[in-house]
Amino acid sequence: MIMIAEDPTAAALLAVVPCYPVPSSGGSPALDALRGSRAGHGLAVGKDGVMLILRRPWLALDAPVTPPIAAYLPYGSIGSPKADLRCGLIPGEHLAAILDHFRAALPNEAAAFILWNETTNTFAVDFPAIDDATPTRLVYRPPVCEPGWHMVCDIHSHGRGPAYFSATDDADDAHATKISLVIGRLHDPAGPVMAARLCAGGMFLAVPRSPFSGDNPCSLRAPSATIFPPPSTTALSESCSWDAVETERKC
């Protein structure tokens, strides 16, 4: 067998993030194993582009990362994109508790995390230690999760300001796998506004609906316009599926 890389470190990295061509007919045990894994990620290369396949205990994501390949390839299709919450929707009462906490912190910004236990299938809210908080600046530390616990959402407020992702947020989220939420206009009688995105594989993916169950007390900002790839409808599954996976290019 020909080695893919001579350098042992490079070979180890390629083994952790494999790249598999999609066969033109029949199944692919390698891709099936990747899609069925508890945790891991890799790439599927097909005649219609390249798909990021990312798995975490709480998330199953298939997201296109390129347009269809112009060259002829004797490969099959990468399939439909999807973003399934293996953990299910987050109970709405957790969002209510977070909003109460954020309002109590006004005029300063505040933060919260949603954690999920894969053994008990339960969620918990973690209010982190705050190093510095003002109406326009927030420095906080993420939790160190115990075995079996996973961080699903990283949430912070913009107090009375609008909900948006700053350059600091972009830097913080660049290498994480999580749902990132910003909640603003907490003083508004019409209700607060929430910006949401799924951070995965170095990309920011727009989410078209709230990850919380029940009536959402926040107005969800429209997802950022998709630059590439075009919006697609996800396939439904037994776990909770968002309605679309859209990629926002980071400049």
PDB file of C-alpha atoms in Angstrom:
ATOM      1  CA  MET A   1       0.000   0.000   0.000  1.00  0.00           C
ATOM      2  CA  ILE A   2       1.313   3.454  -0.939  1.00  0.00           C
ATOM      3  CA  MET A   3       1.684   5.786   2.036  1.00  0.00           C
ATOM      4  CA  ILE A   4      -0.353   8.994   1.873  1.00  0.00           C
ATOM      5  CA  ALA A   5       2.242  10.948   3.852  1.00  0.00           C
ATOM      6  CA  GLU A   6       5.877  10.306   4.749  1.00  0.00           C
ATOM      7  CA  ASP A   7       5.863  12.466   7.864  1.00  0.00           C
ATOM      8  CA  PRO A   8       4.374  10.577  10.866  1.00  0.00           C
ATOM      9  CA  THR A   9       2.657  13.676  12.248  1.00  0.00           C
ATOM     10  CA  ALA A  10       1.087  14.500   8.894  1.00  0.00           C
ATOM     11  CA  ALA A  11      -0.009  10.881   8.496  1.00  0.00           C
ATOM     12  CA  ALA A  12      -1.624  10.927  11.948  1.00  0.00           C
ATOM     13  CA  LEU A  13      -3.534  14.116  11.133  1.00  0.00           C
ATOM     14  CA  LEU A  14      -4.777  12.666   7.843  1.00  0.00           C
ATOM     15  CA  ALA A  15      -5.933   9.545   9.678  1.00  0.00           C
ATOM     16  CA  VAL A  16      -7.927  11.650  12.149  1.00  0.00           C
ATOM     17  CA  VAL A  17      -9.661  13.600   9.355  1.00  0.00           C
ATOM     18  CA  PRO A  18      -9.974  11.091   6.489  1.00  0.00           C
ATOM     19  CA  CYS A  19     -11.139  11.851   2.962  1.00  0.00           C
ATOM     20  CA  TYR A  20     -13.177   9.210   1.105  1.00  0.00           C
ATOM     21  CA  PRO A  21     -14.436   9.151  -2.496  1.00  0.00           C
ATOM     22  CA  VAL A  22     -18.091   8.182  -2.865  1.00  0.00           C
ATOM     23  CA  PRO A  23     -18.448   5.014  -4.981  1.00  0.00           C
ATOM     24  CA  SER A  24     -20.598   5.362  -8.089  1.00  0.00           C
ATOM     25  CA  SER A  25     -22.594   2.283  -7.102  1.00  0.00           C
ATOM     26  CA  GLY A  26     -23.074   0.285  -3.943  1.00  0.00           C
ATOM     27  CA  GLY A  27     -22.322   1.421  -0.423  1.00  0.00           C
ATOM     28  CA  SER A  28     -19.171   2.700   1.260  1.00  0.00           C
ATOM     29  CA  PRO A  29     -18.342   0.956   4.557  1.00  0.00           C
ATOM     30  CA  ALA A  30     -15.821   3.695   5.342  1.00  0.00           C
ATOM     31  CA  LEU A  31     -18.369   6.501   4.930  1.00  0.00           C
ATOM     32  CA  ASP A  32     -21.026   4.485   6.755  1.00  0.00           C
ATOM     33  CA  ALA A  33     -18.639   4.040   9.688  1.00  0.00           C
ATOM     34  CA  LEU A  34     -17.856   7.769   9.729  1.00  0.00           C
ATOM     35  CA  ARG A  35     -21.529   8.742   9.618  1.00  0.00           C
ATOM     36  CA  GLY A  36     -22.380   6.236  12.335  1.00  0.00           C
ATOM     37  CA  SER A  37     -19.551   7.193  14.670  1.00  0.00           C
ATOM     38  CA  ARG A  38     -20.058   8.734  18.105  1.00  0.00           C
ATOM     39  CA  ALA A  39     -17.452  11.416  17.395  1.00  0.00           C
ATOM     40  CA  GLY A  40     -15.199  12.237  14.476  1.00  0.00           C
ATOM     41  CA  HIS A  41     -15.123  14.068  11.194  1.00  0.00           C
ATOM     42  CA  GLY A  42     -13.929  13.672   7.642  1.00  0.00           C
ATOM     43  CA  LEU A  43     -14.719  14.486   4.029  1.00  0.00           C
ATOM     44  CA  ALA A  44     -16.740  12.739   1.343  1.00  0.00           C
ATOM     45  CA  VAL A  45     -15.782  13.565  -2.259  1.00  0.00           C
ATOM     46  CA  GLY A  46     -18.446  13.067  -4.900  1.00  0.00           C
ATOM     47  CA  LYS A  47     -19.311  14.159  -8.400  1.00  0.00           C
ATOM     48  CA  ASP A  48     -21.432  16.933  -6.900  1.00  0.00           C
ATOM     49  CA  GLY A  49     -18.860  18.363  -4.492  1.00  0.00           C
ATOM     50  CA  VAL A  50     -17.221  17.765  -1.136  1.00  0.00           C
ATOM     51  CA  MET A  51     -19.201  17.130   2.050  1.00  0.00           C
ATOM     52  CA  LEU A  52     -17.987  17.666   5.608  1.00  0.00           C
ATOM     53  CA  ILE A  53     -19.230  14.801   7.778  1.00  0.00           C
ATOM     54  CA  LEU A  54     -18.961  15.747  11.441  1.00  0.00           C
ATOM     55  CA  ARG A  55     -20.187  13.741  14.402  1.00  0.00           C
ATOM     56  CA  ARG A  56     -20.348  14.612  18.073  1.00  0.00           C
ATOM     57  CA  PRO A  57     -22.390  12.815  20.739  1.00  0.00           C
ATOM     58  CA  TRP A  58     -24.945  15.654  20.520  1.00  0.00           C
ATOM     59  CA  LEU A  59     -24.699  16.514  16.803  1.00  0.00           C
ATOM     60  CA  ALA A  60     -24.804  14.818  13.390  1.00  0.00           C
ATOM     61  CA  LEU A  61     -23.805  17.250  10.639  1.00  0.00           C
ATOM     62  CA  ASP A  62     -23.393  16.736   6.896  1.00  0.00           C
ATOM     63  CA  ALA A  63     -22.516  20.079   5.284  1.00  0.00           C
ATOM     64  CA  PRO A  64     -21.340  20.739   1.700  1.00  0.00           C
ATOM     65  CA  VAL A  65     -18.101  22.707   1.628  1.00  0.00           C
ATOM     66  CA  THR A  66     -17.600  23.117  -2.139  1.00  0.00           C
ATOM     67  CA  PRO A  67     -19.794  23.586  -5.204  1.00  0.00           C
ATOM     68  CA  PRO A  68     -20.127  20.707  -7.683  1.00  0.00           C
ATOM     69  CA  ILE A  69     -16.752  19.774  -9.126  1.00  0.00           C
ATOM     70  CA  ALA A  70     -16.407  20.829 -12.771  1.00  0.00           C
ATOM     71  CA  ALA A  71     -14.128  17.947 -13.745  1.00  0.00           C
ATOM     72  CA  TYR A  72     -15.595  14.562 -14.573  1.00  0.00           C
ATOM     73  CA  LEU A  73     -15.237  12.160 -11.671  1.00  0.00           C
ATOM     74  CA  PRO A  74     -16.440   8.541 -11.716  1.00  0.00           C
ATOM     75  CA  TYR A  75     -17.903   9.080  -8.238  1.00  0.00           C
ATOM     76  CA  GLY A  76     -21.361   8.968  -6.739  1.00  0.00           C
ATOM     77  CA  SER A  77     -23.327  11.734  -5.023  1.00  0.00           C
ATOM     78  CA  ILE A  78     -22.363  13.098  -1.607  1.00  0.00           C
ATOM     79  CA  GLY A  79     -26.047  13.098  -0.643  1.00  0.00           C
ATOM     80  CA  SER A  80     -28.252  15.657   1.074  1.00  0.00           C
ATOM     81  CA  PRO A  81     -27.002  17.981   3.809  1.00  0.00           C
ATOM     82  CA  LYS A  82     -28.392  17.667   7.318  1.00  0.00           C
ATOM     83  CA  ALA A  83     -27.950  19.039  10.821  1.00  0.00           C
ATOM     84  CA  ASP A  84     -29.488  16.759  13.439  1.00  0.00           C
ATOM     85  CA  LEU A  85     -29.466  17.436  17.155  1.00  0.00           C
ATOM     86  CA  ARG A  86     -28.810  13.979  18.556  1.00  0.00           C
ATOM     87  CA  CYS A  87     -29.492  15.450  21.995  1.00  0.00           C
ATOM     88  CA  GLY A  88     -32.929  16.733  20.933  1.00  0.00           C
ATOM     89  CA  LEU A  89     -34.294  20.230  21.464  1.00  0.00           C
ATOM     90  CA  ILE A  90     -33.206  22.066  24.603  1.00  0.00           C
ATOM     91  CA  PRO A  91     -36.054  22.521  27.139  1.00  0.00           C
ATOM     92  CA  GLY A  92     -37.521  26.000  26.857  1.00  0.00           C
ATOM     93  CA  GLU A  93     -37.375  26.591  30.614  1.00  0.00           C
ATOM     94  CA  HIS A  94     -33.587  26.767  30.374  1.00  0.00           C
ATOM     95  CA  LEU A  95     -33.849  29.703  27.977  1.00  0.00           C
ATOM     96  CA  ALA A  96     -36.301  31.417  30.341  1.00  0.00           C
ATOM     97  CA  ALA A  97     -33.833  31.058  33.233  1.00  0.00           C
ATOM     98  CA  ILE A  98     -31.018  32.438  31.082  1.00  0.00           C
ATOM     99  CA  LEU A  99     -33.080  35.460  30.040  1.00  0.00           C
ATOM    100  CA  ASP A 100     -33.879  36.189  33.697  1.00  0.00           C
ATOM    101  CA  HIS A 101     -30.160  35.996  34.490  1.00  0.00           C
ATOM    102  CA  PHE A 102     -29.271  38.287  31.588  1.00  0.00           C
ATOM    103  CA  ARG A 103     -31.896  40.874  32.573  1.00  0.00           C
ATOM    104  CA  ALA A 104     -30.649  40.845  36.168  1.00  0.00           C
ATOM    105  CA  ALA A 105     -27.155  41.667  34.864  1.00  0.00           C
ATOM    106  CA  LEU A 106     -28.288  44.779  32.948  1.00  0.00           C
ATOM    107  CA  PRO A 107     -26.844  47.126  31.898  1.00  0.00           C
ATOM    108  CA  ASN A 108     -23.850  44.780  31.637  1.00  0.00           C
ATOM    109  CA  GLU A 109     -23.430  41.837  29.320  1.00  0.00           C
ATOM    110  CA  ALA A 110     -23.655  38.296  30.731  1.00  0.00           C
ATOM    111  CA  ALA A 111     -23.072  34.694  29.628  1.00  0.00           C
ATOM    112  CA  ALA A 112     -24.414  31.160  29.995  1.00  0.00           C
ATOM    113  CA  PHE A 113     -23.729  27.683  28.653  1.00  0.00           C
ATOM    114  CA  ILE A 114     -26.071  24.801  27.891  1.00  0.00           C
ATOM    115  CA  LEU A 115     -24.555  21.424  28.778  1.00  0.00           C
ATOM    116  CA  TRP A 116     -25.888  17.979  27.876  1.00  0.00           C
ATOM    117  CA  ASN A 117     -25.231  14.629  29.535  1.00  0.00           C
ATOM    118  CA  GLU A 118     -25.165  11.792  27.014  1.00  0.00           C
ATOM    119  CA  THR A 119     -25.705   9.125  29.702  1.00  0.00           C
ATOM    120  CA  THR A 120     -28.795  10.616  31.338  1.00  0.00           C
ATOM    121  CA  ASN A 121     -29.947  12.615  28.281  1.00  0.00           C
ATOM    122  CA  THR A 122     -30.441  15.671  30.484  1.00  0.00           C
ATOM    123  CA  PHE A 123     -29.560  19.328  29.997  1.00  0.00           C
ATOM    124  CA  ALA A 124     -28.141  21.799  32.498  1.00  0.00           C
ATOM    125  CA  VAL A 125     -27.405  25.530  32.531  1.00  0.00           C
ATOM    126  CA  ASP A 126     -23.953  26.713  33.571  1.00  0.00           C
ATOM    127  CA  PHE A 127     -23.381  30.368  34.462  1.00  0.00           C
ATOM    128  CA  PRO A 128     -19.627  30.876  34.059  1.00  0.00           C
ATOM    129  CA  ALA A 129     -17.167  32.869  36.096  1.00  0.00           C
ATOM    130  CA  ILE A 130     -17.020  36.422  34.737  1.00  0.00           C
ATOM    131  CA  ASP A 131     -13.637  38.136  34.628  1.00  0.00           C
ATOM    132  CA  ASP A 132     -14.936  41.460  33.324  1.00  0.00           C
ATOM    133  CA  ALA A 133     -18.386  42.742  32.345  1.00  0.00           C
ATOM    134  CA  THR A 134     -19.521  46.123  31.054  1.00  0.00           C
ATOM    135  CA  PRO A 135     -22.401  47.201  28.762  1.00  0.00           C
ATOM    136  CA  THR A 136     -20.103  46.667  25.754  1.00  0.00           C
ATOM    137  CA  ARG A 137     -17.506  44.098  26.845  1.00  0.00           C
ATOM    138  CA  LEU A 138     -17.549  40.643  28.415  1.00  0.00           C
ATOM    139  CA  VAL A 139     -14.725  38.309  29.414  1.00  0.00           C
ATOM    140  CA  TYR A 140     -15.754  34.886  30.701  1.00  0.00           C
ATOM    141  CA  ARG A 141     -14.381  31.371  30.976  1.00  0.00           C
ATOM    142  CA  PRO A 142     -15.999  28.278  29.436  1.00  0.00           C
ATOM    143  CA  PRO A 143     -16.777  25.333  31.708  1.00  0.00           C
ATOM    144  CA  VAL A 144     -14.528  22.308  32.044  1.00  0.00           C
ATOM    145  CA  CYS A 145     -16.972  19.485  31.372  1.00  0.00           C
ATOM    146  CA  GLU A 146     -16.994  16.338  33.464  1.00  0.00           C
ATOM    147  CA  PRO A 147     -16.925  12.982  31.603  1.00  0.00           C
ATOM    148  CA  GLY A 148     -20.201  12.408  29.786  1.00  0.00           C
ATOM    149  CA  TRP A 149     -21.083  16.106  29.673  1.00  0.00           C
ATOM    150  CA  HIS A 150     -20.861  18.164  26.484  1.00  0.00           C
ATOM    151  CA  MET A 151     -21.184  21.863  25.779  1.00  0.00           C
ATOM    152  CA  VAL A 152     -23.997  22.384  23.278  1.00  0.00           C
ATOM    153  CA  CYS A 153     -24.619  26.158  23.443  1.00  0.00           C
ATOM    154  CA  ASP A 154     -22.412  29.144  24.205  1.00  0.00           C
ATOM    155  CA  ILE A 155     -24.691  32.124  24.895  1.00  0.00           C
ATOM    156  CA  HIS A 156     -23.945  35.720  25.777  1.00  0.00           C
ATOM    157  CA  SER A 157     -25.959  38.904  25.874  1.00  0.00           C
ATOM    158  CA  HIS A 158     -25.521  42.336  24.361  1.00  0.00           C
ATOM    159  CA  GLY A 159     -27.618  43.962  27.056  1.00  0.00           C
ATOM    160  CA  ARG A 160     -29.779  46.668  25.526  1.00  0.00           C
ATOM    161  CA  GLY A 161     -27.861  46.549  22.241  1.00  0.00           C
ATOM    162  CA  PRO A 162     -28.614  44.587  19.061  1.00  0.00           C
ATOM    163  CA  ALA A 163     -27.898  40.872  18.663  1.00  0.00           C
ATOM    164  CA  TYR A 164     -24.986  40.206  16.316  1.00  0.00           C
ATOM    165  CA  PHE A 165     -21.670  38.357  16.165  1.00  0.00           C
ATOM    166  CA  SER A 166     -18.632  40.576  16.636  1.00  0.00           C
ATOM    167  CA  ALA A 167     -15.099  40.065  15.347  1.00  0.00           C
ATOM    168  CA  THR A 168     -14.205  38.833  18.833  1.00  0.00           C
ATOM    169  CA  ASP A 169     -17.014  36.269  18.620  1.00  0.00           C
ATOM    170  CA  ASP A 170     -15.724  35.131  15.227  1.00  0.00           C
ATOM    171  CA  ALA A 171     -12.252  34.546  16.665  1.00  0.00           C
ATOM    172  CA  ASP A 172     -13.629  32.713  19.715  1.00  0.00           C
ATOM    173  CA  ASP A 173     -15.918  30.487  17.625  1.00  0.00           C
ATOM    174  CA  ALA A 174     -13.531  29.703  14.768  1.00  0.00           C
ATOM    175  CA  HIS A 175     -12.288  26.329  16.027  1.00  0.00           C
ATOM    176  CA  ALA A 176     -15.228  25.177  18.158  1.00  0.00           C
ATOM    177  CA  THR A 177     -18.140  22.818  17.587  1.00  0.00           C
ATOM    178  CA  LYS A 178     -21.150  24.391  19.291  1.00  0.00           C
ATOM    179  CA  ILE A 179     -24.290  26.434  18.833  1.00  0.00           C
ATOM    180  CA  SER A 180     -23.402  30.064  19.419  1.00  0.00           C
ATOM    181  CA  LEU A 181     -26.146  32.493  20.462  1.00  0.00           C
ATOM    182  CA  VAL A 182     -26.169  36.241  21.087  1.00  0.00           C
ATOM    183  CA  ILE A 183     -29.219  37.813  22.742  1.00  0.00           C
ATOM    184  CA  GLY A 184     -29.834  41.549  22.600  1.00  0.00           C
ATOM    185  CA  ARG A 185     -32.464  44.215  23.299  1.00  0.00           C
ATOM    186  CA  LEU A 186     -33.287  42.637  26.647  1.00  0.00           C
ATOM    187  CA  HIS A 187     -35.135  45.801  27.687  1.00  0.00           C
ATOM    188  CA  ASP A 188     -37.479  45.823  24.687  1.00  0.00           C
ATOM    189  CA  PRO A 189     -41.176  45.358  25.641  1.00  0.00           C
ATOM    190  CA  ALA A 190     -41.619  43.438  22.382  1.00  0.00           C
ATOM    191  CA  GLY A 191     -39.102  40.859  23.591  1.00  0.00           C
ATOM    192  CA  PRO A 192     -35.389  40.262  23.045  1.00  0.00           C
ATOM    193  CA  VAL A 193     -33.721  39.400  19.753  1.00  0.00           C
ATOM    194  CA  MET A 194     -31.466  36.385  19.222  1.00  0.00           C
ATOM    195  CA  ALA A 195     -28.749  35.731  16.636  1.00  0.00           C
ATOM    196  CA  ALA A 196     -27.790  32.072  16.207  1.00  0.00           C
ATOM    197  CA  ARG A 197     -25.247  30.029  14.298  1.00  0.00           C
ATOM    198  CA  LEU A 198     -23.772  26.547  14.342  1.00  0.00           C
ATOM    199  CA  CYS A 199     -19.985  26.575  14.569  1.00  0.00           C
ATOM    200  CA  ALA A 200     -18.431  23.461  13.036  1.00  0.00           C
ATOM    201  CA  GLY A 201     -15.372  22.577  11.016  1.00  0.00           C
ATOM    202  CA  GLY A 202     -14.138  26.169  11.000  1.00  0.00           C
ATOM    203  CA  MET A 203     -17.413  27.304   9.397  1.00  0.00           C
ATOM    204  CA  PHE A 204     -20.380  29.312  10.626  1.00  0.00           C
ATOM    205  CA  LEU A 205     -23.643  27.665   9.584  1.00  0.00           C
ATOM    206  CA  ALA A 206     -26.904  29.581   9.745  1.00  0.00           C
ATOM    207  CA  VAL A 207     -29.705  27.991  11.767  1.00  0.00           C
ATOM    208  CA  PRO A 208     -33.236  28.847  10.644  1.00  0.00           C
ATOM    209  CA  ARG A 209     -34.967  28.051  13.951  1.00  0.00           C
ATOM    210  CA  SER A 210     -34.329  28.143  17.671  1.00  0.00           C
ATOM    211  CA  PRO A 211     -32.689  25.072  19.270  1.00  0.00           C
ATOM    212  CA  PHE A 212     -35.091  25.436  22.230  1.00  0.00           C
ATOM    213  CA  SER A 213     -38.426  23.675  22.552  1.00  0.00           C
ATOM    214  CA  GLY A 214     -41.731  25.456  23.066  1.00  0.00           C
ATOM    215  CA  ASP A 215     -42.625  29.048  22.302  1.00  0.00           C
ATOM    216  CA  ASN A 216     -39.512  31.127  21.789  1.00  0.00           C
ATOM    217  CA  PRO A 217     -39.561  34.414  23.752  1.00  0.00           C
ATOM    218  CA  CYS A 218     -36.807  35.749  21.479  1.00  0.00           C
ATOM    219  CA  SER A 219     -37.180  36.882  17.885  1.00  0.00           C
ATOM    220  CA  LEU A 220     -34.670  34.914  15.818  1.00  0.00           C
ATOM    221  CA  ARG A 221     -32.819  37.082  13.338  1.00  0.00           C
ATOM    222  CA  ALA A 222     -33.034  35.862   9.763  1.00  0.00           C
ATOM    223  CA  PRO A 223     -30.047  33.631   8.880  1.00  0.00           C
ATOM    224  CA  SER A 224     -27.214  35.363   7.089  1.00  0.00           C
ATOM    225  CA  ALA A 225     -27.495  35.314   3.324  1.00  0.00           C
ATOM    226  CA  THR A 226     -25.909  32.183   1.947  1.00  0.00           C
ATOM    227  CA  ILE A 227     -22.893  32.915  -0.194  1.00  0.00           C
ATOM    228  CA  PHE A 228     -21.796  29.316  -0.779  1.00  0.00           C
ATOM    229  CA  PRO A 229     -23.056  26.642  -1.085  1.00  0.00           C
ATOM    230  CA  PRO A 230     -26.702  27.296  -2.027  1.00  0.00           C
ATOM    231  CA  PRO A 231     -29.364  26.580   0.608  1.00  0.00           C
ATOM    232  CA  SER A 232     -30.641  23.017   0.726  1.00  0.00           C
ATOM    233  CA  THR A 233     -33.383  21.215   2.589  1.00  0.00           C
ATOM    234  CA  THR A 234     -32.153  18.658   5.088  1.00  0.00           C
ATOM    235  CA  ALA A 235     -33.430  15.133   5.365  1.00  0.00           C
ATOM    236  CA  LEU A 236     -35.551  14.399   8.405  1.00  0.00           C
ATOM    237  CA  SER A 237     -34.350  11.829  10.915  1.00  0.00           C
ATOM    238  CA  GLU A 238     -35.408  10.352  14.232  1.00  0.00           C
ATOM    239  CA  SER A 239     -33.450  13.041  16.060  1.00  0.00           C
ATOM    240  CA  CYS A 240     -34.258  16.734  15.895  1.00  0.00           C
ATOM    241  CA  SER A 241     -33.453  18.160  12.466  1.00  0.00           C
ATOM    242  CA  TRP A 242     -33.131  21.809  11.576  1.00  0.00           C
ATOM    243  CA  ASP A 243     -34.774  22.901   8.352  1.00  0.00           C
ATOM    244  CA  ALA A 244     -31.652  23.849   6.415  1.00  0.00           C
ATOM    245  CA  VAL A 245     -27.889  23.984   6.449  1.00  0.00           C
ATOM    246  CA  GLU A 246     -26.464  27.176   5.011  1.00  0.00           C
ATOM    247  CA  THR A 247     -22.807  28.139   4.931  1.00  0.00           C
ATOM    248  CA  GLU A 248     -21.658  31.650   5.738  1.00  0.00           C
ATOM    249  CA  ARG A 249     -18.247  32.407   4.291  1.00  0.00           C
ATOM    250  CA  LYS A 250     -15.862  34.017   6.770  1.00  0.00           C
ATOM    251  CA  CYS A 251     -13.820  36.813   5.203  1.00  0.00           C
TER     252      CYS A 251
END
